[in-house]
XYZ file of C-alpha atoms in Angstrom:
373
model
C -29.451 35.744 52.551
C -30.308 33.402 49.711
C -28.606 30.069 49.584
C -26.218 29.756 46.684
C -27.784 28.079 43.711
C -26.628 24.580 43.016
C -24.201 24.095 40.161
C -26.116 23.661 36.939
C -24.818 22.303 33.652
C -25.512 24.631 30.787
C -25.971 22.827 27.478
C -23.130 23.587 25.104
C -23.953 25.292 21.833
C -24.439 22.907 18.924
C -21.136 23.841 17.323
C -19.078 23.123 20.453
C -20.398 19.781 21.630
C -17.204 17.975 20.613
C -15.105 20.268 22.830
C -14.422 18.635 26.181
C -12.502 19.792 29.216
C -9.017 18.429 29.549
C -9.935 15.928 32.260
C -12.702 14.505 30.031
C -10.642 14.091 26.865
C -10.522 10.520 25.563
C -7.308 8.523 25.996
C -4.555 9.206 23.499
C -5.383 6.091 21.572
C -8.903 7.368 20.907
C -7.426 10.349 19.101
C -4.993 8.081 17.274
C -7.808 5.784 16.157
C -9.937 8.697 15.013
C -7.181 9.962 12.736
C -5.774 6.561 11.714
C -4.713 6.669 8.079
C -6.621 4.284 5.778
C -3.255 3.560 4.146
C -1.496 2.329 7.313
C -1.333 -1.253 6.028
C 1.450 0.114 3.845
C 3.598 -0.760 6.880
C 2.833 -4.458 6.299
C 3.397 -4.094 2.559
C 6.824 -2.499 3.047
C 7.949 -4.943 5.741
C 6.696 -7.909 3.736
C 8.455 -7.073 0.497
C 11.740 -6.226 2.235
C 11.463 -9.616 3.950
C 10.813 -11.459 0.673
C 13.572 -9.622 -1.175
C 15.992 -10.422 1.656
C 15.155 -14.115 1.330
C 15.663 -14.013 -2.453
C 19.126 -12.517 -1.998
C 20.364 -14.900 0.650
C 19.544 -13.238 3.981
C 17.249 -15.816 5.634
C 17.624 -14.554 9.220
C 16.639 -11.031 8.240
C 13.789 -12.368 6.105
C 12.321 -14.508 8.879
C 12.791 -11.815 11.515
C 10.840 -9.319 9.417
C 8.253 -12.006 8.681
C 7.624 -12.543 12.409
C 7.375 -8.785 12.936
C 4.980 -8.527 10.019
C 2.581 -11.036 11.546
C 2.435 -8.889 14.683
C 1.984 -5.675 12.685
C -0.766 -7.199 10.560
C -2.665 -8.403 13.636
C -2.337 -5.087 15.494
C -3.470 -3.077 12.480
C -6.503 -5.316 11.967
C -7.480 -4.727 15.599
C -6.947 -0.973 15.183
C -9.057 -0.846 12.007
C -11.873 -2.857 13.584
C -11.826 -0.643 16.687
C -11.894 2.463 14.492
C -14.868 1.106 12.558
C -16.664 0.440 15.857
C -15.777 3.678 17.654
C -15.882 6.056 14.672
C -18.009 4.410 11.967
C -18.866 7.664 10.189
C -15.208 8.610 9.883
C -14.153 5.052 8.955
C -16.685 4.596 6.159
C -16.591 8.266 5.213
C -12.879 7.903 4.430
C -13.694 4.896 2.258
C -15.729 6.985 -0.182
C -13.471 10.040 -0.046
C -11.634 10.603 -3.344
C -8.351 11.516 -1.644
C -8.336 8.999 1.242
C -10.452 6.100 -0.010
C -7.794 4.422 -2.204
C -5.640 4.033 0.915
C -7.863 1.132 1.957
C -6.387 -0.922 -0.882
C -3.265 -1.300 1.281
C -5.350 -3.792 3.286
C -5.740 -5.999 0.194
C -2.115 -5.667 -0.873
C -0.823 -6.340 2.651
C -2.963 -9.478 2.930
C -1.717 -10.732 -0.434
C 1.920 -10.059 0.466
C 1.574 -11.760 3.856
C 0.030 -14.721 2.028
C 3.129 -14.823 -0.202
C 5.355 -14.747 2.890
C 3.601 -17.765 4.375
C 3.934 -19.617 1.065
C 7.600 -18.813 0.442
C 9.136 -18.471 3.908
C 7.173 -21.079 5.847
C 5.891 -23.304 3.041
C 2.495 -23.078 4.736
C -0.058 -23.475 1.967
C -2.978 -23.671 4.388
C -2.479 -20.209 5.892
C -1.247 -18.905 2.558
C -4.469 -20.037 0.890
C -6.626 -18.677 3.743
C -5.001 -15.247 3.435
C -5.354 -15.410 -0.339
C -9.083 -16.063 0.050
C -9.360 -13.132 2.470
C -7.520 -10.913 -0.018
C -9.952 -11.935 -2.771
C -12.963 -11.046 -0.599
C -11.416 -7.709 0.405
C -10.474 -6.916 -3.196
C -14.001 -7.523 -4.455
C -15.621 -5.606 -1.589
C -13.328 -2.583 -1.690
C -12.994 -2.335 -5.479
C -16.714 -2.199 -6.144
C -17.568 -0.190 -3.023
C -14.986 2.540 -3.582
C -15.298 2.971 -7.330
C -19.072 2.731 -7.310
C -19.186 5.434 -4.616
C -16.799 7.630 -6.611
C -19.039 7.251 -9.644
C -22.419 8.021 -8.078
C -21.419 10.779 -5.629
C -23.230 14.013 -6.399
C -20.459 16.271 -5.144
C -16.973 15.479 -6.409
C -13.671 17.295 -5.835
C -11.622 18.736 -8.713
C -9.036 16.450 -10.263
C -6.008 18.241 -8.825
C -7.396 17.986 -5.259
C -8.309 14.314 -5.380
C -6.099 12.131 -7.541
C -2.575 11.151 -6.501
C -0.240 8.186 -6.623
C -2.353 6.641 -3.849
C -4.941 5.729 -6.492
C -2.405 3.268 -7.907
C -2.742 1.250 -4.700
C -5.734 -0.309 -6.476
C -3.242 -1.592 -9.074
C -0.861 -2.839 -6.381
C -3.710 -4.659 -4.614
C -4.727 -6.334 -7.881
C -1.177 -7.394 -8.702
C -0.608 -8.654 -5.151
C -3.454 -11.086 -5.823
C -1.814 -12.058 -9.115
C 1.466 -12.768 -7.297
C -0.071 -14.868 -4.513
C -2.250 -16.734 -7.052
C 0.806 -17.597 -9.150
C 2.754 -18.753 -6.086
C -0.118 -21.007 -4.988
C -0.549 -22.384 -8.514
C 3.127 -23.390 -8.637
C 2.789 -25.416 -5.421
C -0.513 -27.253 -5.680
C -1.731 -29.972 -8.021
C -4.825 -30.321 -10.119
C -7.712 -29.614 -10.273
C -6.899 -26.042 -9.131
C -3.529 -25.337 -10.743
C -4.937 -24.273 -14.106
C -7.658 -22.176 -12.461
C -5.240 -20.362 -10.179
C -2.913 -19.604 -13.079
C -5.891 -18.171 -14.979
C -6.785 -16.018 -11.952
C -3.171 -14.808 -11.790
C -3.145 -14.036 -15.520
C -6.490 -12.215 -15.374
C -5.493 -10.087 -12.386
C -2.157 -9.302 -14.036
C -3.915 -8.090 -17.181
C -6.562 -6.145 -15.270
C -3.928 -4.466 -13.096
C -2.029 -3.356 -16.195
C -5.148 -1.872 -17.764
C -6.052 -0.107 -14.509
C -2.550 1.406 -14.379
C -2.952 2.854 -17.882
C -6.288 4.451 -16.967
C -5.067 5.946 -13.705
C -1.603 6.980 -14.832
C -3.128 8.971 -17.687
C -5.032 11.052 -15.131
C -2.041 11.368 -12.796
C 0.255 12.475 -15.619
C -2.369 14.971 -16.741
C -2.522 16.319 -13.170
C 1.301 16.538 -13.142
C 1.528 18.515 -16.341
C -1.458 20.845 -16.414
C -2.181 21.858 -12.810
C -0.114 23.861 -10.293
C 2.138 21.613 -8.222
C 3.284 22.534 -4.720
C 5.731 20.640 -2.472
C 2.841 19.523 -0.294
C 1.201 17.881 -3.309
C 4.189 15.581 -3.807
C 3.171 13.101 -1.115
C 5.157 9.860 -0.677
C 2.534 7.660 -2.440
C 3.751 9.121 -5.725
C 6.450 6.431 -5.464
C 3.630 3.986 -6.149
C 3.946 5.233 -9.754
C 7.006 3.005 -9.851
C 5.883 0.413 -7.291
C 2.771 -0.514 -9.274
C 4.938 -1.325 -12.280
C 7.427 -3.218 -10.130
C 4.816 -5.571 -8.681
C 3.369 -6.009 -12.195
C 6.845 -7.106 -13.296
C 7.017 -9.568 -10.405
C 3.644 -11.085 -11.293
C 4.605 -11.367 -14.964
C 7.877 -13.092 -14.083
C 6.032 -15.656 -11.962
C 3.589 -16.337 -14.813
C 6.545 -16.960 -17.127
C 7.971 -19.473 -14.642
C 4.536 -21.133 -14.347
C 4.114 -21.501 -18.122
C 5.148 -25.201 -18.255
C 2.224 -25.980 -15.902
C -0.462 -24.359 -18.087
C -0.662 -24.790 -21.878
C -2.410 -21.456 -22.389
C 0.518 -19.687 -20.700
C 2.932 -21.400 -23.102
C 1.016 -19.970 -26.053
C 1.184 -16.531 -24.432
C 4.901 -16.612 -23.561
C 6.028 -13.959 -26.102
C 3.270 -11.655 -24.847
C 4.086 -12.361 -21.181
C 7.782 -11.684 -21.688
C 7.230 -8.558 -23.741
C 4.814 -6.976 -21.286
C 6.918 -7.985 -18.269
C 9.886 -6.102 -19.720
C 7.531 -3.244 -20.658
C 6.358 -2.980 -17.030
C 9.932 -3.156 -15.708
C 11.146 -0.495 -18.148
C 8.256 1.817 -17.213
C 8.989 1.394 -13.508
C 12.678 2.054 -14.133
C 11.855 5.275 -16.021
C 10.055 6.602 -12.963
C 13.012 6.235 -10.586
C 15.114 9.237 -11.781
C 11.961 11.322 -12.157
C 10.852 10.625 -8.598
C 14.340 11.295 -7.243
C 14.457 14.656 -9.011
C 11.026 15.594 -7.670
C 12.198 14.570 -4.198
C 15.253 16.832 -4.483
C 12.989 19.676 -5.619
C 10.613 19.081 -2.695
C 13.129 18.765 0.132
C 16.265 20.589 -1.056
C 14.904 23.490 -3.098
C 11.471 24.000 -1.533
C 12.713 22.990 1.948
C 9.651 20.915 2.721
C 10.037 19.656 6.326
C 10.681 16.023 7.131
C 8.186 14.565 9.582
C 6.805 11.083 10.063
C 3.751 10.253 7.997
C 2.341 6.717 7.550
C 2.234 7.487 3.840
C 6.030 7.180 3.808
C 5.584 3.410 3.859
C 4.234 3.922 0.350
C 7.735 5.057 -0.651
C 9.580 2.164 1.032
C 7.440 -0.523 -0.583
C 8.356 0.396 -4.201
C 12.087 0.253 -3.428
C 11.789 -3.256 -1.987
C 9.467 -4.343 -4.772
C 11.862 -3.097 -7.452
C 14.620 -5.207 -5.875
C 12.358 -8.285 -5.754
C 10.894 -7.891 -9.239
C 14.274 -7.325 -10.892
C 15.691 -10.403 -9.171
C 12.710 -12.507 -10.248
C 12.766 -11.163 -13.823
C 16.471 -11.986 -14.057
C 15.650 -15.513 -12.884
C 12.740 -15.939 -15.316
C 14.364 -14.431 -18.410
C 18.093 -14.816 -17.883
C 18.956 -11.124 -17.597
C 22.111 -11.842 -15.608
C 23.670 -8.502 -16.581
C 21.087 -6.796 -14.333
C 22.244 -8.759 -11.295
C 23.807 -5.705 -9.647
C 20.465 -3.882 -9.283
C 18.529 -6.035 -6.766
C 21.081 -5.754 -3.909
C 21.390 -1.974 -4.399
C 17.636 -1.458 -4.107
C 17.304 -3.968 -1.281
C 19.818 -2.037 0.834
C 18.131 1.261 -0.051
C 14.759 -0.196 0.951
C 16.181 -1.613 4.176
C 17.744 1.727 5.117
C 14.499 3.533 4.372
C 12.542 0.947 6.348
C 14.792 1.364 9.402
C 14.541 5.164 9.346
C 10.759 5.146 8.864
C 10.212 2.472 11.508
C 12.286 4.459 14.006
C 10.260 7.593 13.217
C 7.021 5.634 13.675
C 8.105 4.293 17.067
C 9.101 7.803 18.135
C 5.701 9.164 17.069
C 3.849 6.412 18.960
C 5.962 7.051 22.046
C 5.173 10.766 21.932
C 1.465 10.015 21.497
C 1.540 7.637 24.448
C 3.091 10.346 26.589
C 0.508 12.841 25.466
C 3.073 15.138 23.840
C 1.739 14.963 20.305
C -1.411 16.388 18.888
C -4.110 14.057 17.594
C -3.090 12.599 14.248
């Protein structure tokens, strides 16, 4: 009798090399890292603005509690992004130049700018606030010119209706987050940098407004002239309003900073007019987005399930509360005083529900009961 042949490994076909037996599958966090959304820093954006709005409206304990949580979230997400870039570089950088997913990376800039504002306002820490502002500037320059240059020179590009969404407006939010943190720093430091920082804030505010006009024209065109399914109405469409809300906040801060910079004094009528213009545009979007939400979930019965993109819907609610409060303070619109608390409580409720859903999803992933994201 012949001795049985020893076990030999047969090379897997080229198309099946990524398939591994169950005992050789990577840990659950490998799968989570591989599918990590580029827009996950929306969690920091949403938590940060709810914290700041809470402080504006007299809830310091809530504001500081969310601030402490936000520091942890920001650190953990940085570690996750760096690990993803190391473990899955092709996926990480491939997402960056993808028309549909690439703009999500701008949440990193916006989150850094908002955390900078938290350090400035809640802790009066100009050192860390300035360090985070500098990091946000570097990230803004790197991501803006990497992403939009790649979109321009790519040979193969997707059709408009398969690529553009409200997520593109995260580039506007990132720009205006820099305007906000620049204005806050300018109000708290002396010369020789006060005038320069106010000019940076003004320039970013103007650039963000122009970018919104460019992008919103395309988004509105996509709305009106292409088929629209419930799945197309992803939560980042709330950024349609959120981008205008943070533009209103930045404009209000520039108005308050005008006595510190002569060129802002000469521009006051323009600043006030465009700040109200931004606020009115953002306000127009709210009923529209609510109606589209009713159509998506009530009439089309689109299922509710946790998606990190939902943080892109919480952020605009908190930002609308903050910007309306700040505009009232800058321009004396006391008759609008009822709006900020209403939107703060709506944002807080949404934040709690989304945070609970996120924790549940992470728990299921840790137990191996969820598929790879």
